[in-house]
Every structure is written in structure tokens, then in C-alpha cells.
PDB file of C-alpha atoms in Angstrom:
ATOM      1  CA  ASP A  98       5.133 -13.727  10.671  1.00 67.00           C
ATOM      2  CA  GLN A  99       3.416 -10.350  10.646  1.00 79.00           C
ATOM      3  CA  GLN A 100       5.910  -7.590  11.262  1.00 92.00           C
ATOM      4  CA  VAL A 101       3.229  -4.886  11.192  1.00 95.00           C
ATOM      5  CA  LYS A 102      -0.022  -5.559  13.012  1.00 95.00           C
ATOM      6  CA  GLN A 103      -3.288  -3.704  13.101  1.00 96.00           C
ATOM      7  CA  ASN A 104      -5.220  -5.676  15.666  1.00 92.00           C
ATOM      8  CA  SER A 105      -8.573  -3.962  15.231  1.00 95.00           C
ATOM      9  CA  PRO A 106     -10.267  -5.015  11.983  1.00 94.00           C
ATOM     10  CA  SER A 107     -12.867  -2.288  12.425  1.00 96.00           C
ATOM     11  CA  LEU A 108     -13.643   0.790  14.495  1.00 97.00           C
ATOM     12  CA  SER A 109     -16.851   2.783  14.775  1.00 98.00           C
ATOM     13  CA  VAL A 110     -16.736   6.437  15.897  1.00 98.00           C
ATOM     14  CA  GLN A 111     -19.337   9.162  16.238  1.00 98.00           C
ATOM     15  CA  GLU A 112     -18.995  12.083  13.842  1.00 97.00           C
ATOM     16  CA  GLY A 113     -17.150  14.959  15.492  1.00 97.00           C
ATOM     17  CA  ARG A 114     -15.332  12.728  17.981  1.00 98.00           C
ATOM     18  CA  ILE A 115     -11.730  11.573  17.882  1.00 98.00           C
ATOM     19  CA  SER A 116     -10.785   8.430  15.940  1.00 98.00           C
ATOM     20  CA  ILE A 117      -7.702   6.570  17.153  1.00 98.00           C
ATOM     21  CA  LEU A 118      -6.235   3.853  14.948  1.00 98.00           C
ATOM     22  CA  ASN A 119      -3.443   1.710  16.309  1.00 98.00           C
ATOM     23  CA  CYS A 120      -0.540  -0.147  14.781  1.00 98.00           C
ATOM     24  CA  ASP A 121       2.144  -2.339  16.379  1.00 97.00           C
ATOM     25  CA  TYR A 122       5.376  -3.551  14.850  1.00 97.00           C
ATOM     26  CA  THR A 123       7.932  -6.151  15.797  1.00 96.00           C
ATOM     27  CA  ASN A 124      11.005  -5.179  13.765  1.00 92.00           C
ATOM     28  CA  SER A 125      13.129  -2.694  15.730  1.00 92.00           C
ATOM     29  CA  MET A 126      14.935  -1.782  12.494  1.00 91.00           C
ATOM     30  CA  PHE A 127      11.855   0.002  11.132  1.00 93.00           C
ATOM     31  CA  ASP A 128      12.512   3.727  11.070  1.00 91.00           C
ATOM     32  CA  TYR A 129       9.902   5.201   8.745  1.00 93.00           C
ATOM     33  CA  PHE A 130       6.180   4.778   9.125  1.00 96.00           C
ATOM     34  CA  LEU A 131       3.274   5.790   6.932  1.00 95.00           C
ATOM     35  CA  TRP A 132      -0.500   5.815   7.108  1.00 97.00           C
ATOM     36  CA  TYR A 133      -2.631   5.331   4.026  1.00 97.00           C
ATOM     37  CA  LYS A 134      -6.375   5.622   3.535  1.00 97.00           C
ATOM     38  CA  LYS A 135      -8.230   3.381   1.109  1.00 94.00           C
ATOM     39  CA  TYR A 136     -11.743   3.494  -0.256  1.00 93.00           C
ATOM     40  CA  PRO A 137     -13.287   0.324  -1.772  1.00 88.00           C
ATOM     41  CA  ALA A 138     -12.079  -0.508  -5.292  1.00 84.00           C
ATOM     42  CA  GLU A 139      -9.544   2.330  -5.238  1.00 89.00           C
ATOM     43  CA  GLY A 140      -5.828   2.559  -4.608  1.00 92.00           C
ATOM     44  CA  PRO A 141      -4.539   3.701  -1.199  1.00 94.00           C
ATOM     45  CA  THR A 142      -3.838   7.397  -0.797  1.00 95.00           C
ATOM     46  CA  PHE A 143      -1.020   8.664   1.386  1.00 94.00           C
ATOM     47  CA  LEU A 144      -2.106  10.443   4.559  1.00 96.00           C
ATOM     48  CA  ILE A 145       0.825  11.133   6.832  1.00 96.00           C
ATOM     49  CA  SER A 146       4.242   9.738   7.727  1.00 95.00           C
ATOM     50  CA  ILE A 147       6.690   9.872  10.596  1.00 96.00           C
ATOM     51  CA  SER A 148      10.386   9.201  10.912  1.00 94.00           C
ATOM     52  CA  SER A 149      11.780   7.430  13.949  1.00 93.00           C
ATOM     53  CA  ILE A 150      13.641  10.573  15.009  1.00 94.00           C
ATOM     54  CA  LYS A 151      10.289  12.124  15.878  1.00 96.00           C
ATOM     55  CA  ASP A 152       7.520  11.047  18.217  1.00 96.00           C
ATOM     56  CA  LYS A 153       4.757  13.141  16.704  1.00 98.00           C
ATOM     57  CA  ASN A 154       3.781  14.545  13.335  1.00 97.00           C
ATOM     58  CA  GLU A 155       0.707  16.633  12.677  1.00 98.00           C
ATOM     59  CA  ASP A 156      -1.076  17.585   9.465  1.00 97.00           C
ATOM     60  CA  GLY A 157      -4.422  19.294   9.859  1.00 97.00           C
ATOM     61  CA  ARG A 158      -6.897  16.887  11.456  1.00 98.00           C
ATOM     62  CA  PHE A 159      -4.388  14.028  11.342  1.00 98.00           C
ATOM     63  CA  THR A 160      -1.695  13.369  13.943  1.00 98.00           C
ATOM     64  CA  VAL A 161       0.574  10.350  14.105  1.00 98.00           C
ATOM     65  CA  PHE A 162       2.267   9.391  17.362  1.00 98.00           C
ATOM     66  CA  LEU A 163       5.239   7.039  17.556  1.00 98.00           C
ATOM     67  CA  ASN A 164       6.294   5.202  20.712  1.00 97.00           C
ATOM     68  CA  LYS A 165       9.535   3.470  19.789  1.00 96.00           C
ATOM     69  CA  SER A 166      10.031   1.727  23.113  1.00 96.00           C
ATOM     70  CA  ALA A 167       6.596   0.120  22.807  1.00 97.00           C
ATOM     71  CA  LYS A 168       6.952  -0.373  19.036  1.00 97.00           C
ATOM     72  CA  HIS A 169       3.588   1.262  18.636  1.00 98.00           C
ATOM     73  CA  LEU A 170       2.163   4.017  16.512  1.00 97.00           C
ATOM     74  CA  SER A 171      -1.253   5.559  16.364  1.00 98.00           C
ATOM     75  CA  LEU A 172      -3.181   7.812  14.023  1.00 98.00           C
ATOM     76  CA  HIS A 173      -5.528  10.367  15.552  1.00 98.00           C
ATOM     77  CA  ILE A 174      -8.228  11.996  13.474  1.00 98.00           C
ATOM     78  CA  VAL A 175     -10.030  14.895  15.080  1.00 97.00           C
ATOM     79  CA  PRO A 176     -12.740  15.820  14.506  1.00 98.00           C
ATOM     80  CA  SER A 177     -13.898  12.732  12.624  1.00 98.00           C
ATOM     81  CA  GLN A 178     -15.964  13.398   9.504  1.00 97.00           C
ATOM     82  CA  PRO A 179     -18.192  11.114   7.381  1.00 96.00           C
ATOM     83  CA  GLY A 180     -15.643  11.217   4.540  1.00 96.00           C
ATOM     84  CA  ASP A 181     -13.100   9.620   6.870  1.00 97.00           C
ATOM     85  CA  SER A 182     -14.951   6.310   6.606  1.00 98.00           C
ATOM     86  CA  ALA A 183     -12.438   4.069   4.855  1.00 97.00           C
ATOM     87  CA  VAL A 184      -9.849   1.373   5.517  1.00 96.00           C
ATOM     88  CA  TYR A 185      -6.647   2.700   7.067  1.00 98.00           C
ATOM     89  CA  PHE A 186      -3.339   0.910   6.563  1.00 97.00           C
ATOM     90  CA  CYS A 187      -0.117   1.492   8.402  1.00 96.00           C
ATOM     91  CA  ALA A 188       3.146   0.614   6.707  1.00 95.00           C
ATOM     92  CA  ALA A 189       6.780   0.602   7.767  1.00 94.00           C
ATOM     93  CA  SER A 190      10.215   0.477   6.203  1.00 90.00           C
ATOM     94  CA  SER A 191      13.793   0.288   7.415  1.00 86.00           C
ATOM     95  CA  ASP A 192      17.085   1.837   6.388  1.00 75.00           C
ATOM     96  CA  SER A 193      18.297  -1.564   5.189  1.00 72.00           C
ATOM     97  CA  ASN A 194      15.217  -2.409   3.164  1.00 70.00           C
ATOM     98  CA  TYR A 195      13.141   0.420   1.773  1.00 74.00           C
ATOM     99  CA  GLN A 196      10.253  -1.815   0.812  1.00 84.00           C
ATOM    100  CA  LEU A 197       7.057  -1.084   2.693  1.00 90.00           C
ATOM    101  CA  ILE A 198       5.688  -3.726   5.038  1.00 91.00           C
ATOM    102  CA  TRP A 199       1.936  -3.353   5.460  1.00 93.00           C
ATOM    103  CA  GLY A 200      -0.549  -4.019   8.217  1.00 94.00           C
ATOM    104  CA  ALA A 201      -3.861  -5.715   7.430  1.00 93.00           C
ATOM    105  CA  GLY A 202      -5.855  -2.498   7.769  1.00 95.00           C
ATOM    106  CA  THR A 203      -8.561  -1.145  10.058  1.00 97.00           C
ATOM    107  CA  LYS A 204     -11.981  -0.240   8.680  1.00 97.00           C
ATOM    108  CA  LEU A 205     -13.109   3.062  10.186  1.00 98.00           C
ATOM    109  CA  ILE A 206     -16.819   3.801  10.203  1.00 98.00           C
ATOM    110  CA  ILE A 207     -17.942   7.312  11.125  1.00 98.00           C
ATOM    111  CA  LYS A 208     -21.517   7.361  12.412  1.00 96.00           C
ATOM    112  CA  PRO A 209     -23.653  10.468  11.840  1.00 91.00           C
TER     113      PRO A 209
ATOM    114  CA  ASP B  43      -1.894  16.464 -14.100  1.00 63.00           C
ATOM    115  CA  GLY B  44       0.454  13.707 -12.943  1.00 70.00           C
ATOM    116  CA  GLY B  45      -0.614  10.348 -11.705  1.00 93.00           C
ATOM    117  CA  ILE B  46      -0.686   6.602 -12.103  1.00 95.00           C
ATOM    118  CA  THR B  47      -3.138   4.840 -14.353  1.00 95.00           C
ATOM    119  CA  GLN B  48      -4.014   1.175 -14.351  1.00 96.00           C
ATOM    120  CA  SER B  49      -6.055  -0.695 -16.895  1.00 93.00           C
ATOM    121  CA  PRO B  50      -8.347  -2.424 -17.157  1.00 93.00           C
ATOM    122  CA  LYS B  51     -10.409  -1.799 -14.029  1.00 93.00           C
ATOM    123  CA  TYR B  52     -11.768  -5.370 -14.193  1.00 94.00           C
ATOM    124  CA  LEU B  53     -10.157  -8.344 -15.901  1.00 93.00           C
ATOM    125  CA  PHE B  54     -11.381 -11.886 -16.351  1.00 91.00           C
ATOM    126  CA  ARG B  55      -9.029 -14.804 -16.794  1.00 88.00           C
ATOM    127  CA  LYS B  56      -9.833 -18.248 -18.111  1.00 88.00           C
ATOM    128  CA  GLU B  57      -8.038 -21.379 -16.966  1.00 83.00           C
ATOM    129  CA  GLY B  58      -4.570 -21.693 -18.480  1.00 85.00           C
ATOM    130  CA  GLN B  59      -4.580 -18.147 -19.793  1.00 90.00           C
ATOM    131  CA  ASN B  60      -1.947 -15.474 -19.249  1.00 94.00           C
ATOM    132  CA  VAL B  61      -3.236 -11.953 -18.714  1.00 94.00           C
ATOM    133  CA  THR B  62      -1.390  -8.645 -18.570  1.00 96.00           C
ATOM    134  CA  LEU B  63      -2.235  -5.710 -16.326  1.00 97.00           C
ATOM    135  CA  SER B  64      -1.129  -2.284 -17.438  1.00 97.00           C
ATOM    136  CA  CYS B  65       0.450   0.388 -15.239  1.00 98.00           C
ATOM    137  CA  GLU B  66       1.604   3.789 -16.488  1.00 97.00           C
ATOM    138  CA  GLN B  67       2.912   6.790 -14.536  1.00 97.00           C
ATOM    139  CA  ASN B  68       3.770  10.321 -15.593  1.00 96.00           C
ATOM    140  CA  LEU B  69       5.270  11.384 -12.270  1.00 95.00           C
ATOM    141  CA  ASN B  70       8.838  10.885 -13.544  1.00 95.00           C
ATOM    142  CA  HIS B  71       9.385   8.371 -10.738  1.00 95.00           C
ATOM    143  CA  ASP B  72      12.237   5.891 -11.032  1.00 95.00           C
ATOM    144  CA  ALA B  73      10.706   3.175  -8.853  1.00 94.00           C
ATOM    145  CA  MET B  74       7.551   1.197  -9.562  1.00 96.00           C
ATOM    146  CA  TYR B  75       5.848  -1.592  -7.644  1.00 96.00           C
ATOM    147  CA  TRP B  76       3.162  -4.218  -7.989  1.00 97.00           C
ATOM    148  CA  TYR B  77       1.128  -5.329  -4.984  1.00 96.00           C
ATOM    149  CA  ARG B  78      -1.625  -7.810  -4.475  1.00 96.00           C
ATOM    150  CA  GLN B  79      -4.433  -7.257  -1.967  1.00 93.00           C
ATOM    151  CA  ASP B  80      -6.654 -10.050  -0.693  1.00 91.00           C
ATOM    152  CA  PRO B  81      -9.667  -9.487   1.574  1.00 84.00           C
ATOM    153  CA  GLY B  82      -8.690  -8.791   5.192  1.00 81.00           C
ATOM    154  CA  GLN B  83      -5.009  -8.673   4.389  1.00 84.00           C
ATOM    155  CA  GLY B  84      -2.420  -6.013   3.892  1.00 86.00           C
ATOM    156  CA  LEU B  85      -0.710  -5.368   0.597  1.00 92.00           C
ATOM    157  CA  ARG B  86       1.847  -7.945  -0.467  1.00 94.00           C
ATOM    158  CA  LEU B  87       4.688  -7.050  -2.805  1.00 94.00           C
ATOM    159  CA  ILE B  88       4.892  -9.011  -6.060  1.00 97.00           C
ATOM    160  CA  TYR B  89       7.670  -7.252  -7.987  1.00 97.00           C
ATOM    161  CA  TYR B  90       9.425  -3.909  -7.918  1.00 95.00           C
ATOM    162  CA  SER B  91      11.728  -1.986 -10.201  1.00 95.00           C
ATOM    163  CA  GLN B  92      14.093   0.839  -9.320  1.00 92.00           C
ATOM    164  CA  ILE B  93      15.338   1.524 -12.814  1.00 93.00           C
ATOM    165  CA  VAL B  94      14.539   0.750 -16.427  1.00 95.00           C
ATOM    166  CA  ASN B  95      15.436  -2.794 -17.528  1.00 95.00           C
ATOM    167  CA  ASP B  96      15.869  -3.963 -13.948  1.00 94.00           C
ATOM    168  CA  PHE B  97      13.380  -5.469 -11.508  1.00 96.00           C
ATOM    169  CA  GLN B  98      13.391  -7.565  -8.352  1.00 94.00           C
ATOM    170  CA  LYS B  99      11.101 -10.215  -6.932  1.00 95.00           C
ATOM    171  CA  GLY B 100       8.968  -9.314  -3.973  1.00 93.00           C
ATOM    172  CA  ASP B 101       7.473 -11.647  -1.399  1.00 91.00           C
ATOM    173  CA  ILE B 102       5.001 -13.422  -3.710  1.00 95.00           C
ATOM    174  CA  ALA B 103       6.542 -13.345  -7.213  1.00 96.00           C
ATOM    175  CA  GLU B 104       5.735 -16.952  -8.155  1.00 96.00           C
ATOM    176  CA  GLY B 105       3.303 -17.123 -11.068  1.00 95.00           C
ATOM    177  CA  TYR B 106       3.896 -13.506 -12.099  1.00 97.00           C
ATOM    178  CA  SER B 107       6.254 -11.760 -14.495  1.00 97.00           C
ATOM    179  CA  VAL B 108       7.050  -8.119 -15.241  1.00 98.00           C
ATOM    180  CA  SER B 109       9.016  -5.965 -17.637  1.00 97.00           C
ATOM    181  CA  ARG B 110      10.367  -2.421 -17.398  1.00 97.00           C
ATOM    182  CA  GLU B 111      11.292  -1.320 -20.887  1.00 97.00           C
ATOM    183  CA  LYS B 112      10.265   2.286 -20.305  1.00 96.00           C
ATOM    184  CA  LYS B 113      10.451   4.465 -17.219  1.00 97.00           C
ATOM    185  CA  GLU B 114       6.720   5.226 -17.400  1.00 97.00           C
ATOM    186  CA  SER B 115       5.478   1.668 -17.792  1.00 98.00           C
ATOM    187  CA  PHE B 116       5.571  -1.465 -15.604  1.00 98.00           C
ATOM    188  CA  PRO B 117       3.174  -4.140 -16.910  1.00 98.00           C
ATOM    189  CA  LEU B 118       2.420  -7.233 -14.831  1.00 98.00           C
ATOM    190  CA  THR B 119       1.619 -10.595 -16.414  1.00 97.00           C
ATOM    191  CA  VAL B 120      -0.327 -13.105 -14.373  1.00 95.00           C
ATOM    192  CA  THR B 121       0.661 -16.459 -15.793  1.00 93.00           C
ATOM    193  CA  SER B 122      -1.189 -19.775 -15.758  1.00 88.00           C
ATOM    194  CA  ALA B 123       1.257 -20.874 -13.051  1.00 87.00           C
ATOM    195  CA  GLN B 124      -0.475 -18.554 -10.583  1.00 88.00           C
ATOM    196  CA  LYS B 125      -3.080 -20.906  -9.155  1.00 86.00           C
ATOM    197  CA  ASN B 126      -5.036 -18.380  -7.130  1.00 90.00           C
ATOM    198  CA  PRO B 127      -4.990 -15.150  -9.129  1.00 92.00           C
ATOM    199  CA  THR B 128      -8.292 -13.684  -7.975  1.00 93.00           C
ATOM    200  CA  ALA B 129      -7.339 -10.483  -6.126  1.00 94.00           C
ATOM    201  CA  PHE B 130      -7.113  -6.718  -6.343  1.00 95.00           C
ATOM    202  CA  TYR B 131      -3.846  -5.657  -7.983  1.00 97.00           C
ATOM    203  CA  LEU B 132      -2.277  -2.315  -7.175  1.00 96.00           C
ATOM    204  CA  CYS B 133       0.547  -0.543  -8.951  1.00 97.00           C
ATOM    205  CA  ALA B 134       2.568   2.138  -7.190  1.00 96.00           C
ATOM    206  CA  SER B 135       5.520   4.393  -7.859  1.00 95.00           C
ATOM    207  CA  SER B 136       7.990   6.392  -5.800  1.00 93.00           C
ATOM    208  CA  LEU B 137      10.727   8.857  -6.541  1.00 92.00           C
ATOM    209  CA  SER B 138      13.767   6.614  -6.308  1.00 86.00           C
ATOM    210  CA  GLY B 139      13.065   3.444  -4.319  1.00 80.00           C
ATOM    211  CA  SER B 140      16.454   3.867  -2.660  1.00 78.00           C
ATOM    212  CA  SER B 141      15.394   5.666   0.525  1.00 77.00           C
ATOM    213  CA  PRO B 142      12.377   5.610   2.819  1.00 77.00           C
ATOM    214  CA  GLU B 143       9.784   7.456   0.799  1.00 84.00           C
ATOM    215  CA  THR B 144       6.108   7.707   0.040  1.00 88.00           C
ATOM    216  CA  GLN B 145       4.634   5.436  -2.594  1.00 92.00           C
ATOM    217  CA  TYR B 146       1.764   6.664  -4.756  1.00 93.00           C
ATOM    218  CA  PHE B 147      -0.856   4.260  -5.998  1.00 95.00           C
ATOM    219  CA  GLY B 148      -2.991   3.746  -9.059  1.00 96.00           C
ATOM    220  CA  PRO B 149      -6.715   2.921  -8.862  1.00 95.00           C
ATOM    221  CA  GLY B 150      -6.177  -0.850  -9.068  1.00 95.00           C
ATOM    222  CA  THR B 151      -7.292  -3.735 -11.275  1.00 96.00           C
ATOM    223  CA  ARG B 152      -9.591  -6.466 -10.004  1.00 95.00           C
ATOM    224  CA  LEU B 153      -8.778  -9.835 -11.555  1.00 94.00           C
ATOM    225  CA  LEU B 154     -11.405 -12.550 -11.551  1.00 92.00           C
ATOM    226  CA  VAL B 155     -11.133 -16.131 -12.740  1.00 86.00           C
ATOM    227  CA  LEU B 156     -13.900 -17.551 -14.923  1.00 81.00           C
TER     228      LEU B 156
END
């Protein structure tokens, strides 16, 4: 039973355009969400997070949007750069259980 | 500079052998975690520890064991009882483990069975 779902295994985007990565969750108790970026054979690195009291958080080229009613969050990267090519994971936790629940990841490929 | 180190980068296990993966952090974090990543899947929690000399099972603890004798160190032993150990193992730490917070990861260890 996957509580955090990333339904697109891969996404290809032209350099300079916007990349939009999506994540859906089923547990309404989740109230903290994170996005991580992972290169092959390396550990994930933290990108950006959002608390359920907000619907948007922005950090440079990265913006995360949270739609609580739809149980959906998205990560926008603009403009996309070649170094953004990586696997992106979303993760969620709740106030009752601080352990992170992870999606399966989306591989982002930025085309020159 | 602070961070999390894992060693070795690659590890080979023979049938019936126990192997230990090292994880050290100098971030002064109380909480440490071990995850397993398989191809096409998200990270799955094996064990976690919020304080020295205490640890809890995660979702897939069977066939693994841990210890937390020092704040900086959280070694993971993959025992012979783990029938499918080939995976990428990731260690992480966070400030306290008792509130929603960011986890920081080491570079990982890839375990292969001979």
C-alpha cells in the first residue's frame, strides 16, 4: 500500500523550460513534505520542503506547491538546467509518526 | 566540514556471511537512520535510532541488526538471515528525530552477493 506515489517514472524536459514533478499521497495525516534529488550511486540531497500550513514554498529555481484537498504536491524547476538531471523523490511525514515515507522517484532528464 | 560518511562504497557478501556497513556523522545529530533502496523503488526504512543505546525497527528490519554505542556511529549488520541483501544502503541523520525535520544522507554503500 503506497502512501506516497510518484506516478511518472521519468520525465524529459528541454533545457531552459519548466520541469514539473508530481507527487500524490493518500494519508491525510501527512503534514510535512520534502523533495530530494539523487544522482546515481550517491545519497539523496535535500532540495526543499513544505509544511501543510502553507500552499507554496520557493527557493531560487525551485518551488513546491501543496494542494491539500487533492492530496497532491508538485515541484517546479525553472529554468531547467543540465545539472538538474537526476532522480527526484518526494517524501512525507506526519505529526504522529516523524518517519519519512518515500515515493518511488521520478527520473528527470534535461535535454540540451 | 560536517557530514555523513559511509564505508565501504562497495561490499561483497558470500553466502552465510554477516557483513557490517559503517555510518559515521559529525553533525551532532541525535537521530540516525538506515534505508535500503532497490531499483525503481523508494527508500525503505530498516532501523532508526533517536538516542544512544536505543533503536527501533523500521518497515524491513528482518535479517538486519544495528547498534548505537556512540552518538556519531550507527553501524548496520546484514546477517545471513537476509535472503535478498543485494541493494543500495543509505544512512541518514537528523537533528532530533522527534519532529518533522530534514534528514541528511551519506553517499551510500552498494552491497552485492557473490
